[in-house]
PDB file of C-alpha atoms in Angstrom:
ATOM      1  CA  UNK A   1       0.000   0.000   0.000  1.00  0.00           C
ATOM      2  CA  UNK A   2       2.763   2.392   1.035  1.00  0.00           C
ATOM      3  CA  UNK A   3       4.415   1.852  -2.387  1.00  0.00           C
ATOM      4  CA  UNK A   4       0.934   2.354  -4.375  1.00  0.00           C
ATOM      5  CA  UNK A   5       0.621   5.771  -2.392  1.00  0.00           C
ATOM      6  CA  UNK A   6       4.063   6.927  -3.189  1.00  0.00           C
ATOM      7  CA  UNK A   7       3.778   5.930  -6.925  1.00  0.00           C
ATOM      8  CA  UNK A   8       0.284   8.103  -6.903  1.00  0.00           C
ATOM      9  CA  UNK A   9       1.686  11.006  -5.166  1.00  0.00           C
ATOM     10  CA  UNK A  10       4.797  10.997  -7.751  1.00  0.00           C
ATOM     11  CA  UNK A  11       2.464  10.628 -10.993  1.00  0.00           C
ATOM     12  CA  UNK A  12       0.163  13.328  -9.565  1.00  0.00           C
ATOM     13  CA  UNK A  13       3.330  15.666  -8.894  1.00  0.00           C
ATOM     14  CA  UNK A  14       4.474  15.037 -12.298  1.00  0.00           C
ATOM     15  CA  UNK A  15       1.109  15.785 -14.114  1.00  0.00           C
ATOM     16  CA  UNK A  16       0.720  18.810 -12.286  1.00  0.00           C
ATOM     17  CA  UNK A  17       4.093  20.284 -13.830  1.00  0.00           C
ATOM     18  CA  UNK A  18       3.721  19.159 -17.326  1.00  0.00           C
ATOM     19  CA  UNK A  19      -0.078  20.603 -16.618  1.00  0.00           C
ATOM     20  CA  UNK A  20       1.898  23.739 -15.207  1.00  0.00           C
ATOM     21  CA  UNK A  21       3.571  23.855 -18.529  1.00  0.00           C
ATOM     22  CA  UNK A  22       1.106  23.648 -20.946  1.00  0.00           C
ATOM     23  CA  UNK A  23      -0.485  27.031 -19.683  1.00  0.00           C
ATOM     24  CA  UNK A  24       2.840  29.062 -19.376  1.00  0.00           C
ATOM     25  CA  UNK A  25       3.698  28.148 -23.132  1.00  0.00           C
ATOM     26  CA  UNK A  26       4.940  31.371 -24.395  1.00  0.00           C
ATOM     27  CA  UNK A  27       5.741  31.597 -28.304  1.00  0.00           C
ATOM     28  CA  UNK A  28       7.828  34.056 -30.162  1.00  0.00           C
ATOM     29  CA  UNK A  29       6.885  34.284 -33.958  1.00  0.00           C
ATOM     30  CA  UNK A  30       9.295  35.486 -36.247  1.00  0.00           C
ATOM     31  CA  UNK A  31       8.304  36.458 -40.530  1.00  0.00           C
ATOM     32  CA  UNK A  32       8.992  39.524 -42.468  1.00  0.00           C
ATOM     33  CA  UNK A  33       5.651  39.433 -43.435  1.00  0.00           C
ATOM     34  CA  UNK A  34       2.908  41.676 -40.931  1.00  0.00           C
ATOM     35  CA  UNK A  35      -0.090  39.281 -42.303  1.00  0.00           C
ATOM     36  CA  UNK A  36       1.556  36.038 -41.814  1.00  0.00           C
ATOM     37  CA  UNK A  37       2.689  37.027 -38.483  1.00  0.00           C
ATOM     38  CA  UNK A  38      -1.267  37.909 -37.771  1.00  0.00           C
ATOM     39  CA  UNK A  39      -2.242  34.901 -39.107  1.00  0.00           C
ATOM     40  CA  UNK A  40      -0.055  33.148 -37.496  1.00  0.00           C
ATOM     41  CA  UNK A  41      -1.327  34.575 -34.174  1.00  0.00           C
ATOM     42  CA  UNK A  42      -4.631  34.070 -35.012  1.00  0.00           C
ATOM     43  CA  UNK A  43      -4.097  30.364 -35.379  1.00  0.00           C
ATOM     44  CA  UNK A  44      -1.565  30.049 -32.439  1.00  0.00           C
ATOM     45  CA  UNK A  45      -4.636  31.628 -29.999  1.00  0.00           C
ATOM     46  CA  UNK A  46      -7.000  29.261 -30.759  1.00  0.00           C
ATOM     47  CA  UNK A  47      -5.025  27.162 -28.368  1.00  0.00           C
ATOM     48  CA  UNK A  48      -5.917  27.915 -24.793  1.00  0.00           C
ATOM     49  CA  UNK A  49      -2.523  27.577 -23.050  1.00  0.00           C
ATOM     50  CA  UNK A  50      -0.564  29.268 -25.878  1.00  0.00           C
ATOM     51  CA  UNK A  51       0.132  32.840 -25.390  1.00  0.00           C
ATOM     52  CA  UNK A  52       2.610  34.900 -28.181  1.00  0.00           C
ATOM     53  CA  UNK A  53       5.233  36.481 -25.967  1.00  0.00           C
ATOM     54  CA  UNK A  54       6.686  38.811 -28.878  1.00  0.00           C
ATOM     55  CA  UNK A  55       7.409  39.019 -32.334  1.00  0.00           C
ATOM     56  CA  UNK A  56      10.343  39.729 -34.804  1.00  0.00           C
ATOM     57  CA  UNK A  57      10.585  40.703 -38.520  1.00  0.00           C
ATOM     58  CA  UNK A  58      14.082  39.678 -39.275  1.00  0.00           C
ATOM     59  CA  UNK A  59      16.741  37.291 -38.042  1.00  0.00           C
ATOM     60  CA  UNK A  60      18.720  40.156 -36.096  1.00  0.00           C
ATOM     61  CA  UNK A  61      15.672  41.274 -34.086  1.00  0.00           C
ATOM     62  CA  UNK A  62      14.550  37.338 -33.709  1.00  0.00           C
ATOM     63  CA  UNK A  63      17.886  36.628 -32.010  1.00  0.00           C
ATOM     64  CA  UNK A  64      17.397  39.861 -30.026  1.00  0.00           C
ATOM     65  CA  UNK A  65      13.694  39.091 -28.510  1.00  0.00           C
ATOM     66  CA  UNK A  66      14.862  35.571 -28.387  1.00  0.00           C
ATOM     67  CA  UNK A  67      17.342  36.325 -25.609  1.00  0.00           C
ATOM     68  CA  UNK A  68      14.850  39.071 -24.401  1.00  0.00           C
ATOM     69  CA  UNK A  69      11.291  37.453 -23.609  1.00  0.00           C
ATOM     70  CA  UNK A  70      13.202  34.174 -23.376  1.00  0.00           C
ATOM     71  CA  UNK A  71      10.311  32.202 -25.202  1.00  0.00           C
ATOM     72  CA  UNK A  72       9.395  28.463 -24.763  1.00  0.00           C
ATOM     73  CA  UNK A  73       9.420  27.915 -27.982  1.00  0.00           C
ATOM     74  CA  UNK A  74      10.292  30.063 -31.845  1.00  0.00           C
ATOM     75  CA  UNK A  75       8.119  29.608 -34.703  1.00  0.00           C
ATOM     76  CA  UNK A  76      10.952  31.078 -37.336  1.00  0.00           C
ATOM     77  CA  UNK A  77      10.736  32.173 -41.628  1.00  0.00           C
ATOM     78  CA  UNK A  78      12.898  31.196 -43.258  1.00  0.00           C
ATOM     79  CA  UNK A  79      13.196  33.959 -46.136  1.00  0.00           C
ATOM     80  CA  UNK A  80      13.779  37.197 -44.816  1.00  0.00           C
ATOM     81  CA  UNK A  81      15.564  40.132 -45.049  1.00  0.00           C
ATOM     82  CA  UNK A  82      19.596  40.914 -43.894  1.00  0.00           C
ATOM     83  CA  UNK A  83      19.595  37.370 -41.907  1.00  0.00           C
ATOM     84  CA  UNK A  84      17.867  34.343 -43.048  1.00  0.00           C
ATOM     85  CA  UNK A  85      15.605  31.952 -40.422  1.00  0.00           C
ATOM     86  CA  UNK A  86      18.846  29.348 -40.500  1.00  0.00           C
ATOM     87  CA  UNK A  87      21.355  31.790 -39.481  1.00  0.00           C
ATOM     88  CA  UNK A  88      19.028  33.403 -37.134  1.00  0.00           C
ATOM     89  CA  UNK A  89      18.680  30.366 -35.527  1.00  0.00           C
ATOM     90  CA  UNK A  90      22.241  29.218 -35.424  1.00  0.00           C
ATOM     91  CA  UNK A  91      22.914  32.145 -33.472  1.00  0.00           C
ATOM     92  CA  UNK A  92      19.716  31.676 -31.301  1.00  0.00           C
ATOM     93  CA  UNK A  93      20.873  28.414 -30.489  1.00  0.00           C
ATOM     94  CA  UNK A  94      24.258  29.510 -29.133  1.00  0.00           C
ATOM     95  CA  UNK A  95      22.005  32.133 -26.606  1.00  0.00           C
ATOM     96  CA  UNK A  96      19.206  29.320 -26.024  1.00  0.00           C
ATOM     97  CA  UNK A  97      20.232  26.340 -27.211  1.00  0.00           C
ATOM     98  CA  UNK A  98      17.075  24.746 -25.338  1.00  0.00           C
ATOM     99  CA  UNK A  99      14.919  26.379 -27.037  1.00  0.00           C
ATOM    100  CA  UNK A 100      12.867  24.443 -29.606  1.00  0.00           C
ATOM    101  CA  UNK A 101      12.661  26.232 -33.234  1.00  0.00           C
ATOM    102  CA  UNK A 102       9.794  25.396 -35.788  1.00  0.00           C
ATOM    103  CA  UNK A 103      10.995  26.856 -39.095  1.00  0.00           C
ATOM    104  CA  UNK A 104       7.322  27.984 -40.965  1.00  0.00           C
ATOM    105  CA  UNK A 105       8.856  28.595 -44.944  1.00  0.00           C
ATOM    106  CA  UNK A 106       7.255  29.003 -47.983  1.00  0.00           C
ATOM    107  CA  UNK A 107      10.454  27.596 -49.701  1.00  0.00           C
ATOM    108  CA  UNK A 108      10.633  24.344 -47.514  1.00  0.00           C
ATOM    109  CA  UNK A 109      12.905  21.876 -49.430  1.00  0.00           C
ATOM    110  CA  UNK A 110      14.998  18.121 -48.679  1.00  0.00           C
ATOM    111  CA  UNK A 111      17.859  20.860 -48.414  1.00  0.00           C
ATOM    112  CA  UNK A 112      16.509  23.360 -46.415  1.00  0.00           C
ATOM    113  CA  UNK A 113      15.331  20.188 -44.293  1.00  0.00           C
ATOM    114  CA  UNK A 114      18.977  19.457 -43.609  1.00  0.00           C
ATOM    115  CA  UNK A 115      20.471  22.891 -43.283  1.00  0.00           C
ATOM    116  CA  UNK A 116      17.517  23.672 -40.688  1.00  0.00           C
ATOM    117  CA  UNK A 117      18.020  20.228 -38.783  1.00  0.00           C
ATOM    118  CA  UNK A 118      22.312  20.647 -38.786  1.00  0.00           C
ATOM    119  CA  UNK A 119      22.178  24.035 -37.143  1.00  0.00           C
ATOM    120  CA  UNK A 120      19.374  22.556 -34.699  1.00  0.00           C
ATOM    121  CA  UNK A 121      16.068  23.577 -35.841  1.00  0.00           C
ATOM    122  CA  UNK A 122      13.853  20.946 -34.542  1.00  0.00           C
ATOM    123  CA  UNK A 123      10.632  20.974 -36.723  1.00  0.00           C
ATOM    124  CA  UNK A 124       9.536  22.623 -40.129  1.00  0.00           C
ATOM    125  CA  UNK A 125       6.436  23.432 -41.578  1.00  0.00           C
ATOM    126  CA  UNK A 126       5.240  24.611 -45.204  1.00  0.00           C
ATOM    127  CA  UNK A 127       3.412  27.433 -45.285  1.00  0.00           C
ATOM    128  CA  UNK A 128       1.125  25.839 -47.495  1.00  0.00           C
ATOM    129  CA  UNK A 129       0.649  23.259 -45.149  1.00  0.00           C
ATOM    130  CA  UNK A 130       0.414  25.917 -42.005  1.00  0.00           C
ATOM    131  CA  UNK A 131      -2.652  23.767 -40.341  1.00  0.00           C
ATOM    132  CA  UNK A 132      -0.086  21.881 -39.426  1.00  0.00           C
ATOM    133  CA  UNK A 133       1.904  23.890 -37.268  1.00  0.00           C
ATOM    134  CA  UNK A 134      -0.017  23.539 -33.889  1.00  0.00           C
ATOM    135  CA  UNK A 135       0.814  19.869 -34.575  1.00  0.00           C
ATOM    136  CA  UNK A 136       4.287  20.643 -35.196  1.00  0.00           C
ATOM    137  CA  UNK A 137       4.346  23.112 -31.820  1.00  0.00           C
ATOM    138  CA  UNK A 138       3.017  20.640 -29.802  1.00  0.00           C
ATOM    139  CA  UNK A 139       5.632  17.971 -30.972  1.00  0.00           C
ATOM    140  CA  UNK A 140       8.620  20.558 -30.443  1.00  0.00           C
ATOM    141  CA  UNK A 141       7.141  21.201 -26.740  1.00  0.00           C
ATOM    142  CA  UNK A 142       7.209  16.677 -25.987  1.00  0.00           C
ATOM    143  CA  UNK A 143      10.740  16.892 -27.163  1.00  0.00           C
ATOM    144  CA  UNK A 144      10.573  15.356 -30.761  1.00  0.00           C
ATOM    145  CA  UNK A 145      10.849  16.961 -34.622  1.00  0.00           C
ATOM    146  CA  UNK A 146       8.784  17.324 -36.519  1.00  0.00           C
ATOM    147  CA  UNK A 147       9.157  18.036 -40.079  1.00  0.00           C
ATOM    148  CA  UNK A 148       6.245  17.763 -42.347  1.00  0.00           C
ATOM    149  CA  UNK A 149       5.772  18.659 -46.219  1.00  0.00           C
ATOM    150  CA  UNK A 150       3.239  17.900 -48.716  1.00  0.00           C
ATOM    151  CA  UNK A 151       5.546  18.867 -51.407  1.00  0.00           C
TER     152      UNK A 151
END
């Protein structure tokens, strides 16, 4: 009985953190574009423990808000002026290298896919395919990639 108590009181502990986590989720989205970031928004607050902590329009003001609002996890373009999303995050990730980065690209290619992954992006997402990025968010946030393309 003693041991059945313990286990209970450890699983209860441990679902009240992750729990914990879910509603603190704070999400810094990065594009060039004002609409997509909107949109992008939009989608991210139909989630109820999602809040967006900032945003950025280019890689040199991502890396700066990055290390600023600290952010659970990036949602990142790729295409963008002065500093592309893979050398923005390269530098993110030697700031907060624990922090997960979804890359959200129009241009989202098998070589992309590999630059993104070698300088530790963790999950990409077509724009065209952008339904998928809560998916992709909530993979990034358990600790696994995920990279998805219809192309």
């Amino acid at each position: 009985m003693v041991g059945s108590a313990s286990h209970q009181k450890v699983i209860s502990k441990f679902s009240a953190n992750s729990w914990e986590k879910l509603v603190d989720t704070r999400i810094l989205i990065v594009d060039d574009s004002p609409l997509v970031r909107q949109r992008l928004r939009d989608l991210l607050h139909q989630h109820p423990h999602w809040q967006v902590c900032g945003e950025a329009a280019n890689g040199q003001d991502a890396i700066t808000r990055a290390r600023d609002l600290a952010p659970d996890v990036i949602v990142l373009d790729f295409l963008m002026p002065g500093m592309n999303g893979v050398q923005a995050a390269r530098e993110i990730g030697k700031l907060i290298p624990e922090v997960p980065i979804l890359m959200f690209t129009t241009h989202l290619s098998h070589q992309l896919v590999e630059e993104a992954r070698n300088v530790g992006i963790r999950g990409a997402v077509a724009k065209s395919d952008a339904r998928y990025v809560i998916d992709g968010l909530e993979a990034l946030l358990r600790h696994e990639s995920f990279f998805y393309s219809t192309n």
